[in-house]
């Protein structure tokens, strides 16, 4: 195993190819992940070598090897180890062999297909397995791959600029990235083919993307069965829920808890067998045995299948329809998160007696704490958040904290996850409410309220404490750039995290005093909220009224 910790660049591609050619398996280490998480992965995967670039801090030992010779590999040799959230409080490493990777690449080269005239813009962090498709599929088919920088991949406006400038004909992305692009005002050319996957495709997103006239595919699959296991063209609105038919060499079965097939139309768990099934979880034989089982349908001794934990059913046309999860695994902006992992870390805190985490409006994490001493000390939440940030990537750190006397339970004594979502109090509890004082602060407060779906924002409330995250930042910046016609950098919201400070930044950029404000107040009020957003805002207001 060779760890690769590099910024997104051509060198990164060279490094990955180099590892595979010399018979190694790569372990992607995203330099943006906290050091503690990287340490856990290094400890578990025990790489012999770390490849990194000199402009990154030398946290890990750096080796340079020269003249390593290409070595033939067999389909059973390991190609990569990718870590994903683990419900026990530690990430787990999925071991994927060459045979599984080449099966997927050959299948996708055939359909949806890629050819020498194609240009694919790669946007996914290498710590997510779908990045392997973005990098290797163009290379094995003779197409071109353009590596978007981390900054380009996170900024809708810059990304749409790159798509335009590079003449992209294909983009693979999660629904979150597609939404970010649309929110930045991007209008794709019909020649752009779109692959959307990693989480369920919302119908309104499918409609918006199809409206561009380009070809749209829904792609589905867990890391454990190698990148994608099923695919479906999305031709009409009704197609969005279908994950379609299996990729080559793959079999999909809908089963009950005894792994017996359930009849058509009946919901069950999706079991995946065939060439894509990974070796298992590194150093975790018990967990591997639980999820990677003998394949009851293969008719071949030694064949294994993966229990996905996804609830599905077969529709009238024989396609698989995605219904949801059977457990507490969720997707946050395309990233896979076991709520149990965050809960386990929260429970380790001395001040926390019990903890639960839920997802609010499909994209924000809310933590519910039963505190050891009932009164919340000042700075308590800030301390807990800081400790989570040392251990978890940003998207796994809850932005909203609510104290409870006890966690809600179902009649049979299990955590009632549905009840949790209704209990969140969305407000910045540790700062005092200060009303917007100037028209520009008023305009910003309106915008934050719309985007964050909170009923009230004070000028000193911290953006991230209100549950704000990178996608919200993208929407806010896009909206401010459009309304004020200023070149506001994306990082400005990450740096000026209160309305007070952001108002100062904007004022300093103002081309003609007063003009900006006129445009802003007119446009922001006109900017229509979607009916769904309006309803959520109403709910948030009602919840606050009840709480007070
Ligand atoms: P990951 O290992 O990060 O790729 O996450 C795999 C999980 O993401 C699957 O088990 C599904 O729950 C979900 N998922 C991935 N793609 C889709 C899709 N197209 N539709 C619905 N769920 C999806």
Coordinates of N, CA and C in Angstrom, one line a residue, residues 370-548:
X370 N -27.4 15.0 25.6 CA -27.9 15.0 27.0 C -26.7 15.3 27.8
X371 N -26.7 16.4 28.5 CA -25.4 16.9 29.2 C -25.3 16.3 30.6
X372 N -24.1 16.1 31.0 CA -23.8 15.5 32.3 C -24.3 16.4 33.4
X373 N -24.0 17.7 33.3 CA -24.6 18.7 34.2 C -25.6 19.5 33.4
X374 N -26.9 19.6 33.9 CA -28.0 20.1 33.1 C -27.7 21.5 32.5
X375 N -27.0 22.4 33.2 CA -26.8 23.7 32.6 C -25.6 23.7 31.7
X376 N -25.8 24.3 30.5 CA -24.8 24.4 29.5 C -23.8 25.5 29.9
X377 N -22.5 25.1 30.0 CA -21.5 26.1 30.3 C -21.2 26.9 29.1
X378 N -20.8 28.2 29.3 CA -20.4 29.0 28.1 C -19.2 28.3 27.5
X379 N -19.2 28.3 26.2 CA -18.1 27.8 25.5 C -18.1 26.3 25.3
X380 N -19.0 25.6 26.0 CA -19.1 24.1 25.9 C -19.2 23.6 24.5
X381 N -20.1 24.2 23.7 CA -20.3 23.7 22.4 C -19.1 24.0 21.5
X382 N -18.6 25.2 21.7 CA -17.4 25.6 20.9 C -16.3 24.5 21.2
X383 N -16.1 24.1 22.4 CA -15.1 23.1 22.7 C -15.4 21.8 22.1
X384 N -16.6 21.4 22.1 CA -17.0 20.1 21.5 C -16.7 20.1 20.0
X385 N -17.2 21.2 19.4 CA -17.0 21.4 18.0 C -15.5 21.4 17.6
X386 N -14.7 22.0 18.4 CA -13.3 22.1 18.0 C -12.7 20.7 18.1
X387 N -13.1 19.9 19.1 CA -12.5 18.6 19.2 C -13.0 17.7 18.0
X388 N -14.3 17.9 17.6 CA -14.7 17.1 16.4 C -14.0 17.5 15.2
X389 N -13.7 18.8 15.1 CA -13.0 19.3 13.9 C -11.6 18.7 13.8
X390 N -11.0 18.3 14.9 CA -9.7 17.7 14.9 C -9.7 16.3 14.4
X391 N -10.9 15.7 14.4 CA -11.0 14.2 14.1 C -11.8 13.9 12.8
X392 N -12.7 14.8 12.5 CA -13.6 14.5 11.4 C -13.5 15.6 10.2
X393 N -13.7 15.1 9.0 CA -13.7 16.1 7.9 C -14.9 17.1 8.1
X394 N -14.8 18.3 7.6 CA -15.8 19.3 7.8 C -17.2 18.9 7.6
X395 N -17.5 18.1 6.6 CA -18.9 17.7 6.3 C -19.5 16.8 7.4
X396 N -18.6 16.3 8.3 CA -19.2 15.4 9.4 C -19.4 16.2 10.7
X397 N -19.0 17.5 10.8 CA -19.1 18.2 12.0 C -20.5 18.9 12.1
X398 N -21.4 18.5 13.1 CA -22.7 19.2 13.1 C -22.6 20.7 13.4
X399 N -23.5 21.4 12.8 CA -23.5 22.9 12.9 C -24.5 23.3 13.9
X400 N -25.4 22.4 14.3 CA -26.5 22.8 15.2 C -26.5 21.9 16.4
X401 N -26.6 22.5 17.6 CA -26.6 21.7 18.8 C -27.8 22.0 19.6
X402 N -28.5 20.9 20.1 CA -29.7 21.1 20.9 C -29.5 20.2 22.2
X403 N -29.8 20.8 23.3 CA -29.8 20.0 24.6 C -31.1 19.4 24.8
X404 N -31.1 18.2 25.3 CA -32.3 17.4 25.6 C -32.2 16.8 27.0
X405 N -33.3 16.6 27.7 CA -33.2 15.9 29.0 C -32.9 14.4 28.8
X406 N -33.5 13.9 27.7 CA -33.3 12.5 27.4 C -33.5 12.4 25.9
X407 N -32.9 11.4 25.2 CA -33.1 11.2 23.8 C -34.5 10.6 23.6
X408 N -35.2 10.9 22.5 CA -36.5 10.3 22.3 C -36.4 8.9 21.9
X409 N -37.2 8.0 22.4 CA -37.1 6.6 22.1 C -38.4 6.1 21.4
X410 N -38.3 5.1 20.6 CA -39.5 4.5 20.1 C -40.1 3.5 21.1
X411 N -41.4 3.1 20.9 CA -42.0 2.2 21.9 C -41.1 1.0 22.3
X412 N -40.3 0.5 21.4 CA -39.5 -0.6 21.8 C -38.1 -0.2 22.2
X413 N -37.9 1.0 22.6 CA -36.7 1.4 23.3 C -35.6 1.8 22.4
X414 N -35.8 1.9 21.1 CA -34.7 2.3 20.3 C -34.7 3.8 20.1
X415 N -33.6 4.4 19.7 CA -33.5 5.8 19.4 C -34.5 6.2 18.3
X416 N -35.4 7.1 18.6 CA -36.4 7.5 17.6 C -35.8 8.6 16.7
X417 N -35.2 8.2 15.6 CA -34.5 9.2 14.7 C -35.5 10.1 14.1
X418 N -36.7 9.7 13.8 CA -37.7 10.6 13.1 C -38.0 11.7 14.1
X419 N -38.2 11.4 15.4 CA -38.6 12.4 16.3 C -37.5 13.5 16.5
X420 N -36.2 13.1 16.3 CA -35.1 14.0 16.5 C -35.2 15.3 15.6
X421 N -35.5 15.0 14.3 CA -35.5 16.2 13.4 C -36.4 17.3 13.8
X422 N -37.5 16.9 14.5 CA -38.5 17.9 14.9 C -38.0 18.7 16.2
X423 N -37.0 18.2 16.8 CA -36.6 18.8 18.1 C -35.5 19.8 18.0
X424 N -34.9 20.0 16.8 CA -33.8 20.9 16.6 C -34.2 22.3 16.8
X425 N -33.4 23.1 17.5 CA -33.7 24.5 17.7 C -32.6 25.2 16.8
X426 N -33.0 25.7 15.7 CA -32.0 26.3 14.8 C -31.8 27.7 15.2
X427 N -30.7 28.0 15.9 CA -30.4 29.4 16.2 C -29.0 29.3 16.7
X428 N -28.3 30.4 16.8 CA -27.0 30.4 17.3 C -27.0 30.7 18.8
X429 N -27.0 29.7 19.6 CA -27.4 29.8 21.1 C -26.3 30.5 21.9
X430 N -25.1 30.6 21.3 CA -24.0 31.2 22.2 C -23.8 32.6 21.9
X431 N -24.5 33.2 21.0 CA -24.3 34.7 20.8 C -25.6 35.4 21.0
X432 N -25.4 36.6 21.4 CA -26.6 37.4 21.7 C -27.2 38.0 20.4
X433 N -28.5 38.1 20.3 CA -29.1 38.5 19.0 C -28.9 40.0 18.9
X434 N -28.3 40.4 17.8 CA -28.2 41.9 17.5 C -28.8 42.1 16.1
X435 N -29.8 42.9 16.1 CA -30.6 43.2 14.9 C -29.7 43.8 13.8
X436 N -30.0 43.6 12.5 CA -29.2 44.3 11.5 C -29.4 45.8 11.7
X437 N -28.3 46.6 11.6 CA -28.4 48.1 11.9 C -28.4 48.9 10.6
X438 N -27.8 48.4 9.6 CA -27.8 49.2 8.3 C -28.5 48.5 7.2
X439 N -28.9 49.2 6.2 CA -29.6 48.5 5.1 C -28.8 47.3 4.5
X440 N -27.5 47.5 4.5 CA -26.8 46.4 3.8 C -26.8 45.2 4.7
X441 N -26.7 45.4 6.0 CA -26.8 44.2 7.0 C -28.2 43.6 6.9
X442 N -29.2 44.4 6.7 CA -30.6 43.9 6.5 C -30.6 43.0 5.3
X443 N -30.1 43.5 4.2 CA -30.1 42.7 2.9 C -29.4 41.4 3.1
X444 N -28.2 41.4 3.8 CA -27.4 40.2 4.0 C -28.2 39.2 5.0
X445 N -28.9 39.8 6.0 CA -29.6 39.0 6.9 C -30.7 38.3 6.2
X446 N -31.4 39.0 5.3 CA -32.5 38.4 4.5 C -31.9 37.2 3.7
X447 N -30.8 37.4 3.1 CA -30.2 36.4 2.2 C -29.8 35.2 3.0
X448 N -29.2 35.4 4.2 CA -28.8 34.3 5.0 C -30.0 33.5 5.5
X449 N -31.1 34.2 5.9 CA -32.3 33.6 6.3 C -32.9 32.7 5.2
X450 N -32.9 33.2 4.0 CA -33.4 32.4 2.9 C -32.6 31.1 2.7
X451 N -31.3 31.3 2.6 CA -30.4 30.2 2.3 C -30.3 29.2 3.4
X452 N -30.2 29.7 4.6 CA -30.0 28.8 5.8 C -31.3 28.3 6.3
X453 N -32.4 28.8 5.8 CA -33.7 28.5 6.3 C -33.8 28.7 7.9
X454 N -33.4 29.8 8.3 CA -33.6 30.1 9.8 C -34.4 31.4 9.8
X455 N -35.2 31.6 10.9 CA -36.1 32.7 10.9 C -35.5 34.0 11.3
X456 N -34.3 34.0 11.9 CA -33.7 35.2 12.4 C -32.2 35.1 12.4
X457 N -31.5 36.1 11.9 CA -30.1 36.0 12.0 C -29.6 37.4 12.5
X458 N -28.8 37.3 13.6 CA -28.3 38.5 14.2 C -26.9 38.8 13.5
X459 N -26.5 40.1 13.6 CA -25.3 40.4 12.8 C -24.0 39.8 13.3
X460 N -24.0 39.3 14.6 CA -22.8 38.7 15.1 C -22.9 37.2 15.1
X461 N -24.0 36.6 14.6 CA -24.2 35.2 14.6 C -23.2 34.6 13.7
X462 N -22.6 33.5 14.1 CA -21.6 32.8 13.2 C -22.3 32.0 12.2
X463 N -21.8 32.1 11.0 CA -22.4 31.4 9.8 C -22.4 29.9 10.0
X464 N -21.3 29.4 10.5 CA -21.2 27.9 10.6 C -22.0 27.4 11.8
X465 N -22.1 28.2 12.8 CA -22.9 27.8 14.0 C -24.4 27.8 13.6
X466 N -24.8 28.5 12.6 CA -26.2 28.4 12.1 C -26.4 27.2 11.2
X467 N -25.4 26.4 11.1 CA -25.6 25.2 10.2 C -25.2 25.4 8.8
X468 N -24.5 26.6 8.6 CA -24.0 26.9 7.2 C -22.9 25.9 6.8
X469 N -22.8 25.6 5.5 CA -21.8 24.8 5.0 C -21.4 25.3 3.6
X470 N -20.4 24.5 3.0 CA -19.8 25.0 1.8 C -20.9 25.3 0.6
X471 N -21.9 24.5 0.6 CA -22.9 24.7 -0.5 C -23.7 26.0 -0.2
X472 N -24.0 26.2 1.0 CA -24.6 27.5 1.4 C -23.7 28.7 1.0
X473 N -22.4 28.5 1.3 CA -21.5 29.6 0.9 C -21.5 29.8 -0.6
X474 N -21.5 28.7 -1.4 CA -21.6 28.9 -2.8 C -22.8 29.7 -3.3
X475 N -23.9 29.4 -2.6 CA -25.2 30.0 -3.0 C -25.1 31.5 -2.7
X476 N -24.6 31.8 -1.5 CA -24.6 33.2 -1.0 C -23.7 34.0 -1.9
X477 N -22.5 33.5 -2.1 CA -21.5 34.2 -2.9 C -22.1 34.4 -4.3
X478 N -22.7 33.4 -4.9 CA -23.2 33.5 -6.3 C -24.3 34.6 -6.3
X479 N -25.1 34.6 -5.2 CA -26.2 35.6 -5.2 C -25.6 37.0 -5.0
X480 N -24.6 37.2 -4.2 CA -24.0 38.5 -3.9 C -23.3 39.0 -5.2
X481 N -22.6 38.1 -5.8 CA -21.9 38.5 -7.1 C -22.8 39.0 -8.1
X482 N -24.0 38.2 -8.2 CA -25.0 38.6 -9.2 C -25.6 39.9 -8.9
X483 N -26.0 40.0 -7.6 CA -26.8 41.2 -7.3 C -25.9 42.5 -7.2
X484 N -24.8 42.3 -6.6 CA -24.0 43.6 -6.4 C -23.0 43.8 -7.6
X485 N -22.9 42.8 -8.5 CA -21.9 42.9 -9.6 C -20.5 43.2 -9.0
X486 N -20.1 42.4 -8.0 CA -18.7 42.6 -7.5 C -18.0 41.3 -7.6
X487 N -16.7 41.3 -7.7 CA -15.9 40.1 -7.8 C -15.6 39.6 -6.4
X488 N -16.6 39.1 -5.7 CA -16.4 38.7 -4.3 C -15.8 37.3 -4.4
X489 N -14.6 37.1 -3.7 CA -14.0 35.7 -3.7 C -14.8 34.8 -2.8
X490 N -14.8 33.5 -3.2 CA -15.6 32.5 -2.4 C -15.1 32.5 -1.0
X491 N -13.8 32.6 -0.8 CA -13.3 32.5 0.6 C -13.8 33.6 1.5
X492 N -14.3 34.7 0.9 CA -14.7 35.8 1.8 C -15.7 35.4 2.8
X493 N -16.6 34.5 2.4 CA -17.6 34.1 3.4 C -17.0 33.2 4.5
X494 N -16.0 32.4 4.0 CA -15.3 31.6 5.0 C -14.5 32.4 6.0
X495 N -14.0 33.6 5.6 CA -13.3 34.5 6.4 C -14.1 35.4 7.2
X496 N -15.1 36.0 6.5 CA -16.0 37.0 7.2 C -17.3 36.2 7.5
X497 N -17.3 35.5 8.7 CA -18.4 34.6 9.0 C -19.5 35.2 9.8
X498 N -19.6 36.5 9.9 CA -20.8 37.1 10.5 C -21.2 38.2 9.5
X499 N -22.5 38.5 9.6 CA -23.1 39.6 8.7 C -22.3 40.9 8.9
X500 N -22.0 41.2 10.1 CA -21.3 42.4 10.4 C -20.0 42.5 9.6
X501 N -19.2 41.4 9.6 CA -17.9 41.4 8.9 C -18.1 41.3 7.4
X502 N -19.1 40.6 6.9 CA -19.3 40.4 5.5 C -19.8 41.8 4.9
X503 N -20.6 42.5 5.7 CA -21.1 43.8 5.2 C -19.9 44.8 5.0
X504 N -18.9 44.7 5.9 CA -17.7 45.5 5.7 C -16.9 45.1 4.5
X505 N -16.8 43.8 4.2 CA -16.1 43.4 3.0 C -16.8 43.9 1.8
X506 N -18.1 43.8 1.8 CA -18.9 44.2 0.6 C -18.8 45.7 0.4
X507 N -18.9 46.5 1.5 CA -18.8 47.9 1.4 C -17.4 48.3 0.8
X508 N -16.4 47.6 1.2 CA -15.1 48.0 0.7 C -14.9 47.7 -0.8
X509 N -15.8 46.8 -1.3 CA -15.7 46.5 -2.7 C -16.7 47.4 -3.6
X510 N -17.5 48.2 -2.9 CA -18.5 48.9 -3.6 C -18.0 49.9 -4.7
X511 N -18.5 49.7 -5.9 CA -18.0 50.6 -7.0 C -18.5 52.0 -6.8
X512 N -19.8 52.2 -6.6 CA -20.3 53.6 -6.5 C -21.2 53.6 -5.2
X513 N -20.9 54.4 -4.2 CA -21.6 54.3 -3.0 C -23.1 54.4 -3.2
X514 N -23.9 53.6 -2.5 CA -25.3 53.7 -2.6 C -26.0 52.9 -3.7
X515 N -25.2 52.8 -4.8 CA -25.8 52.1 -6.0 C -26.1 50.6 -5.7
X516 N -25.0 50.0 -5.0 CA -25.1 48.6 -4.7 C -26.3 48.3 -3.8
X517 N -26.6 49.2 -2.9 CA -27.7 49.0 -2.0 C -29.0 49.0 -2.7
X518 N -29.2 50.0 -3.7 CA -30.4 50.1 -4.4 C -30.7 48.8 -5.2
X519 N -29.6 48.3 -5.9 CA -29.8 47.1 -6.7 C -30.2 46.0 -5.7
X520 N -29.4 45.9 -4.6 CA -29.5 44.7 -3.8 C -30.9 44.6 -3.2
X521 N -31.4 45.7 -2.6 CA -32.7 45.5 -2.0 C -33.8 45.2 -3.0
X522 N -33.7 45.8 -4.1 CA -34.7 45.5 -5.1 C -34.6 44.0 -5.5
X523 N -33.4 43.5 -5.9 CA -33.2 42.2 -6.4 C -33.5 41.1 -5.4
X524 N -32.9 41.3 -4.2 CA -33.1 40.2 -3.2 C -34.5 40.0 -2.9
X525 N -35.3 41.0 -2.9 CA -36.7 40.8 -2.6 C -37.5 40.1 -3.7
X526 N -37.0 40.4 -4.9 CA -37.6 39.7 -6.1 C -37.3 38.3 -6.2
X527 N -36.0 38.0 -5.7 CA -35.6 36.6 -5.9 C -36.5 35.6 -5.2
X528 N -37.2 34.9 -6.1 CA -38.2 34.0 -5.5 C -37.6 32.8 -4.7
X529 N -38.2 32.5 -3.6 CA -37.9 31.3 -2.9 C -38.7 30.2 -3.5
X530 N -38.2 29.0 -3.5 CA -39.1 27.9 -4.0 C -40.2 27.6 -3.0
X531 N -41.3 27.0 -3.4 CA -42.4 26.8 -2.4 C -41.9 25.9 -1.3
X532 N -41.0 25.0 -1.6 CA -40.4 24.1 -0.5 C -39.7 24.9 0.5
X533 N -38.9 25.9 0.0 CA -38.1 26.7 1.0 C -39.0 27.6 1.8
X534 N -40.1 28.1 1.2 CA -41.0 29.0 1.9 C -41.7 28.2 3.0
X535 N -42.0 26.9 2.7 CA -42.6 26.1 3.7 C -41.7 25.8 4.8
X536 N -40.4 25.5 4.5 CA -39.5 25.2 5.6 C -39.2 26.4 6.5
X537 N -39.3 27.6 5.8 CA -39.1 28.8 6.6 C -40.3 29.0 7.6
X538 N -41.5 28.7 7.0 CA -42.7 28.8 7.9 C -42.6 27.8 9.0
X539 N -42.1 26.6 8.7 CA -42.0 25.6 9.8 C -41.0 26.0 10.9
X540 N -39.9 26.6 10.4 CA -38.8 27.1 11.3 C -39.4 28.1 12.2
X541 N -40.2 29.1 11.7 CA -40.8 30.1 12.4 C -41.8 29.6 13.5
X542 N -42.6 28.6 13.0 CA -43.6 28.0 13.9 C -42.8 27.3 15.1
X543 N -41.8 26.6 14.8 CA -41.0 25.8 15.8 C -40.5 26.8 16.8
X544 N -40.0 28.0 16.3 CA -39.5 28.9 17.3 C -40.6 29.5 18.2
X545 N -41.7 29.8 17.5 CA -42.8 30.4 18.3 C -43.2 29.4 19.4
X546 N -43.3 28.1 19.0 CA -43.7 27.1 20.0 C -42.6 27.0 21.1
X547 N -41.4 27.1 20.7 CA -40.3 26.9 21.7 C -40.3 28.1 22.7
X548 N -40.7 29.3 22.2 CA -40.6 30.4 23.2 C -42.0 30.5 23.8

